[in-house]
Amino acid sequence: MATHDSGSGDAGRAKASFGAFARKPGKPVEPVEPVCANKKAAHWPLQGESAESWPADAIEVGVIVDAYGLKGWVKVAAHAGAGRGGDALLGAPRWWLLKDHERRSAGAQGAKTHGDSVVAALDGVADRDAALSLRGSRVYLCRSDFPALDAGEFYWVDLLGLEVVSEAGVALGKVASMIDNGAHSVLRIEYPVSGKDGKPAMGERLIPFVGVYVKTVDQAAKRITVDWEADY
């Protein structure tokens, strides 16, 4: 299963910060419960944060676009849909918010899907006006709070930067980004070349993230092995 980039005009291409994942085909897509178990977070009322207190594994997963209702809930346009990485928003105990240069965080007191969006109650956001003041805030979650994936599933953010080699051991480049073509995810690989002017440049390869081509993903070794040749 693949995700889409709903926050960019470059259709189908995800920014490096997105918390989406690609599924290596070979197993059916399981339905995802659209509402979280209303897990209560520790008491983390909305508070200011600094660059120093910002988590090192923070991943951007969406943006607050509006208030929802009258009791302080916010509406989030997620960068990936539920079941495709966006469900991290449904269970993470703490959200990290960045608007302009202001950093804040708040405990998530409940979240659910609502159409194409996610709506949530944040600790310390008690009414509609407070929720409206958060519009435009980019939402980050700790990578460690993402839901665990089954074998053969990978968050896009974990694939970026991995070396790609052929089964014969030929280096093909590094994963620069991921693309969703509607049917599956695609690895966009960059590798150094010489430009027409003789200056260093970057070439590009597109390899479908499907089992017939992707043989192994070794995150510990930071390497993806593919059935692909350099001259394809």
PDB file of N, CA, C and O in Angstrom, residues 75-109:
ATOM      1  N   LYS A  75      -9.090  20.414  13.569  1.00  0.00           N
ATOM      2  CA  LYS A  75      -9.194  19.598  12.357  1.00  0.00           C
ATOM      3  C   LYS A  75      -7.846  19.600  11.660  1.00  0.00           C
ATOM      4  O   LYS A  75      -7.267  20.655  11.422  1.00  0.00           O
ATOM      5  N   VAL A  76      -7.346  18.415  11.330  1.00  0.00           N
ATOM      6  CA  VAL A  76      -6.006  18.264  10.760  1.00  0.00           C
ATOM      7  C   VAL A  76      -6.086  17.644   9.371  1.00  0.00           C
ATOM      8  O   VAL A  76      -6.762  16.633   9.167  1.00  0.00           O
ATOM      9  N   ALA A  77      -5.423  18.265   8.420  1.00  0.00           N
ATOM     10  CA  ALA A  77      -5.208  17.657   7.114  1.00  0.00           C
ATOM     11  C   ALA A  77      -3.933  16.826   7.232  1.00  0.00           C
ATOM     12  O   ALA A  77      -2.832  17.373   7.342  1.00  0.00           O
ATOM     13  N   ALA A  78      -4.086  15.517   7.267  1.00  0.00           N
ATOM     14  CA  ALA A  78      -2.940  14.625   7.428  1.00  0.00           C
ATOM     15  C   ALA A  78      -2.222  14.451   6.109  1.00  0.00           C
ATOM     16  O   ALA A  78      -2.843  14.453   5.047  1.00  0.00           O
ATOM     17  N   HIS A  79      -0.923  14.290   6.161  1.00  0.00           N
ATOM     18  CA  HIS A  79      -0.136  14.074   4.953  1.00  0.00           C
ATOM     19  C   HIS A  79      -0.308  12.662   4.404  1.00  0.00           C
ATOM     20  O   HIS A  79       0.084  12.384   3.279  1.00  0.00           O
ATOM     21  N   ALA A  80      -0.867  11.766   5.205  1.00  0.00           N
ATOM     22  CA  ALA A  80      -1.154  10.410   4.747  1.00  0.00           C
ATOM     23  C   ALA A  80      -2.455   9.973   5.385  1.00  0.00           C
ATOM     24  O   ALA A  80      -2.772  10.368   6.508  1.00  0.00           O
ATOM     25  N   GLY A  81      -3.233   9.173   4.677  1.00  0.00           N
ATOM     26  CA  GLY A  81      -4.522   8.752   5.188  1.00  0.00           C
ATOM     27  C   GLY A  81      -4.401   7.694   6.265  1.00  0.00           C
ATOM     28  O   GLY A  81      -3.352   7.087   6.475  1.00  0.00           O
ATOM     29  N   ALA A  82      -5.523   7.457   6.963  1.00  0.00           N
ATOM     30  CA  ALA A  82      -5.558   6.403   7.973  1.00  0.00           C
ATOM     31  C   ALA A  82      -5.238   5.069   7.317  1.00  0.00           C
ATOM     32  O   ALA A  82      -5.689   4.769   6.220  1.00  0.00           O
ATOM     33  N   GLY A  83      -4.412   4.270   7.990  1.00  0.00           N
ATOM     34  CA  GLY A  83      -3.980   3.016   7.416  1.00  0.00           C
ATOM     35  C   GLY A  83      -2.766   3.168   6.528  1.00  0.00           C
ATOM     36  O   GLY A  83      -2.194   2.193   6.081  1.00  0.00           O
ATOM     37  N   ARG A  84      -2.332   4.417   6.297  1.00  0.00           N
ATOM     38  CA  ARG A  84      -1.183   4.650   5.421  1.00  0.00           C
ATOM     39  C   ARG A  84      -0.177   5.565   6.111  1.00  0.00           C
ATOM     40  O   ARG A  84       0.561   6.274   5.474  1.00  0.00           O
ATOM     41  N   GLY A  85      -0.184   5.574   7.424  1.00  0.00           N
ATOM     42  CA  GLY A  85       0.738   6.406   8.185  1.00  0.00           C
ATOM     43  C   GLY A  85       0.022   7.493   8.945  1.00  0.00           C
ATOM     44  O   GLY A  85       0.478   7.928   9.993  1.00  0.00           O
ATOM     45  N   GLY A  86      -1.115   7.972   8.409  1.00  0.00           N
ATOM     46  CA  GLY A  86      -1.857   9.030   9.083  1.00  0.00           C
ATOM     47  C   GLY A  86      -2.473   8.579  10.390  1.00  0.00           C
ATOM     48  O   GLY A  86      -2.806   9.397  11.251  1.00  0.00           O
ATOM     49  N   ASP A  87      -2.612   7.252  10.573  1.00  0.00           N
ATOM     50  CA  ASP A  87      -3.182   6.756  11.811  1.00  0.00           C
ATOM     51  C   ASP A  87      -2.239   6.949  12.995  1.00  0.00           C
ATOM     52  O   ASP A  87      -2.644   6.726  14.143  1.00  0.00           O
ATOM     53  N   ALA A  88      -1.014   7.376  12.749  1.00  0.00           N
ATOM     54  CA  ALA A  88      -0.141   7.752  13.867  1.00  0.00           C
ATOM     55  C   ALA A  88      -0.781   8.873  14.675  1.00  0.00           C
ATOM     56  O   ALA A  88      -0.608   8.964  15.892  1.00  0.00           O
ATOM     57  N   LEU A  89      -1.544   9.745  14.000  1.00  0.00           N
ATOM     58  CA  LEU A  89      -2.227  10.844  14.677  1.00  0.00           C
ATOM     59  C   LEU A  89      -3.285  10.346  15.652  1.00  0.00           C
ATOM     60  O   LEU A  89      -3.648  11.054  16.596  1.00  0.00           O
ATOM     61  N   LEU A  90      -3.811   9.152  15.430  1.00  0.00           N
ATOM     62  CA  LEU A  90      -4.901   8.646  16.254  1.00  0.00           C
ATOM     63  C   LEU A  90      -4.444   8.114  17.602  1.00  0.00           C
ATOM     64  O   LEU A  90      -5.247   7.972  18.513  1.00  0.00           O
ATOM     65  N   GLY A  91      -3.171   7.800  17.721  1.00  0.00           N
ATOM     66  CA  GLY A  91      -2.728   7.175  18.953  1.00  0.00           C
ATOM     67  C   GLY A  91      -1.571   7.848  19.661  1.00  0.00           C
ATOM     68  O   GLY A  91      -1.261   7.501  20.800  1.00  0.00           O
ATOM     69  N   ALA A  92      -0.892   8.797  19.007  1.00  0.00           N
ATOM     70  CA  ALA A  92       0.268   9.437  19.642  1.00  0.00           C
ATOM     71  C   ALA A  92      -0.174  10.228  20.869  1.00  0.00           C
ATOM     72  O   ALA A  92      -1.140  10.992  20.801  1.00  0.00           O
ATOM     73  N   PRO A  93       0.493  10.084  21.997  1.00  0.00           N
ATOM     74  CA  PRO A  93       0.052  10.768  23.214  1.00  0.00           C
ATOM     75  C   PRO A  93       0.354  12.257  23.251  1.00  0.00           C
ATOM     76  O   PRO A  93      -0.261  12.988  24.016  1.00  0.00           O
ATOM     77  N   ARG A  94       1.279  12.707  22.418  1.00  0.00           N
ATOM     78  CA  ARG A  94       1.670  14.123  22.465  1.00  0.00           C
ATOM     79  C   ARG A  94       1.925  14.637  21.060  1.00  0.00           C
ATOM     80  O   ARG A  94       2.567  13.969  20.259  1.00  0.00           O
ATOM     81  N   TRP A  95       1.367  15.801  20.770  1.00  0.00           N
ATOM     82  CA  TRP A  95       1.584  16.453  19.486  1.00  0.00           C
ATOM     83  C   TRP A  95       2.513  17.638  19.675  1.00  0.00           C
ATOM     84  O   TRP A  95       2.465  18.343  20.690  1.00  0.00           O
ATOM     85  N   TRP A  96       3.345  17.868  18.662  1.00  0.00           N
ATOM     86  CA  TRP A  96       4.282  18.982  18.659  1.00  0.00           C
ATOM     87  C   TRP A  96       3.885  19.910  17.516  1.00  0.00           C
ATOM     88  O   TRP A  96       3.710  19.455  16.384  1.00  0.00           O
ATOM     89  N   LEU A  97       3.714  21.169  17.810  1.00  0.00           N
ATOM     90  CA  LEU A  97       3.142  22.123  16.862  1.00  0.00           C
ATOM     91  C   LEU A  97       4.129  23.227  16.518  1.00  0.00           C
ATOM     92  O   LEU A  97       4.788  23.778  17.409  1.00  0.00           O
ATOM     93  N   LEU A  98       4.230  23.549  15.229  1.00  0.00           N
ATOM     94  CA  LEU A  98       5.121  24.612  14.774  1.00  0.00           C
ATOM     95  C   LEU A  98       4.336  25.549  13.868  1.00  0.00           C
ATOM     96  O   LEU A  98       3.788  25.123  12.849  1.00  0.00           O
ATOM     97  N   LYS A  99       4.262  26.804  14.260  1.00  0.00           N
ATOM     98  CA  LYS A  99       3.572  27.825  13.467  1.00  0.00           C
ATOM     99  C   LYS A  99       4.479  29.031  13.364  1.00  0.00           C
ATOM    100  O   LYS A  99       4.821  29.649  14.369  1.00  0.00           O
ATOM    101  N   ASP A 100       4.870  29.372  12.146  1.00  0.00           N
ATOM    102  CA  ASP A 100       5.883  30.402  11.942  1.00  0.00           C
ATOM    103  C   ASP A 100       7.130  29.975  12.714  1.00  0.00           C
ATOM    104  O   ASP A 100       7.687  28.931  12.436  1.00  0.00           O
ATOM    105  N   HIS A 101       7.530  30.740  13.715  1.00  0.00           N
ATOM    106  CA  HIS A 101       8.707  30.348  14.495  1.00  0.00           C
ATOM    107  C   HIS A 101       8.326  29.948  15.914  1.00  0.00           C
ATOM    108  O   HIS A 101       9.206  29.767  16.769  1.00  0.00           O
ATOM    109  N   GLU A 102       7.042  29.793  16.161  1.00  0.00           N
ATOM    110  CA  GLU A 102       6.578  29.449  17.507  1.00  0.00           C
ATOM    111  C   GLU A 102       6.390  27.940  17.629  1.00  0.00           C
ATOM    112  O   GLU A 102       5.687  27.323  16.834  1.00  0.00           O
ATOM    113  N   ARG A 103       7.012  27.359  18.649  1.00  0.00           N
ATOM    114  CA  ARG A 103       6.932  25.930  18.902  1.00  0.00           C
ATOM    115  C   ARG A 103       6.097  25.674  20.157  1.00  0.00           C
ATOM    116  O   ARG A 103       6.296  26.328  21.183  1.00  0.00           O
ATOM    117  N   ARG A 104       5.177  24.711  20.048  1.00  0.00           N
ATOM    118  CA  ARG A 104       4.360  24.339  21.202  1.00  0.00           C
ATOM    119  C   ARG A 104       4.122  22.831  21.195  1.00  0.00           C
ATOM    120  O   ARG A 104       4.360  22.158  20.200  1.00  0.00           O
ATOM    121  N   SER A 105       3.630  22.325  22.294  1.00  0.00           N
ATOM    122  CA  SER A 105       3.243  20.921  22.358  1.00  0.00           C
ATOM    123  C   SER A 105       2.005  20.802  23.231  1.00  0.00           C
ATOM    124  O   SER A 105       1.695  21.686  24.035  1.00  0.00           O
ATOM    125  N   ALA A 106       1.285  19.695  23.058  1.00  0.00           N
ATOM    126  CA  ALA A 106       0.087  19.439  23.860  1.00  0.00           C
ATOM    127  C   ALA A 106      -0.202  17.947  23.849  1.00  0.00           C
ATOM    128  O   ALA A 106       0.089  17.247  22.866  1.00  0.00           O
ATOM    129  N   GLY A 107      -0.769  17.480  24.935  1.00  0.00           N
ATOM    130  CA  GLY A 107      -1.201  16.095  24.988  1.00  0.00           C
ATOM    131  C   GLY A 107      -2.446  15.909  24.140  1.00  0.00           C
ATOM    132  O   GLY A 107      -3.312  16.783  24.090  1.00  0.00           O
ATOM    133  N   ALA A 108      -2.533  14.781  23.458  1.00  0.00           N
ATOM    134  CA  ALA A 108      -3.715  14.460  22.655  1.00  0.00           C
ATOM    135  C   ALA A 108      -4.685  13.681  23.535  1.00  0.00           C
ATOM    136  O   ALA A 108      -4.360  12.597  24.023  1.00  0.00           O
ATOM    137  N   GLN A 109      -5.883  14.234  23.746  1.00  0.00           N
ATOM    138  CA  GLN A 109      -6.853  13.628  24.643  1.00  0.00           C
ATOM    139  C   GLN A 109      -7.876  12.758  23.916  1.00  0.00           C
ATOM    140  O   GLN A 109      -8.689  12.098  24.540  1.00  0.00           O
TER     141      GLN A 109
END
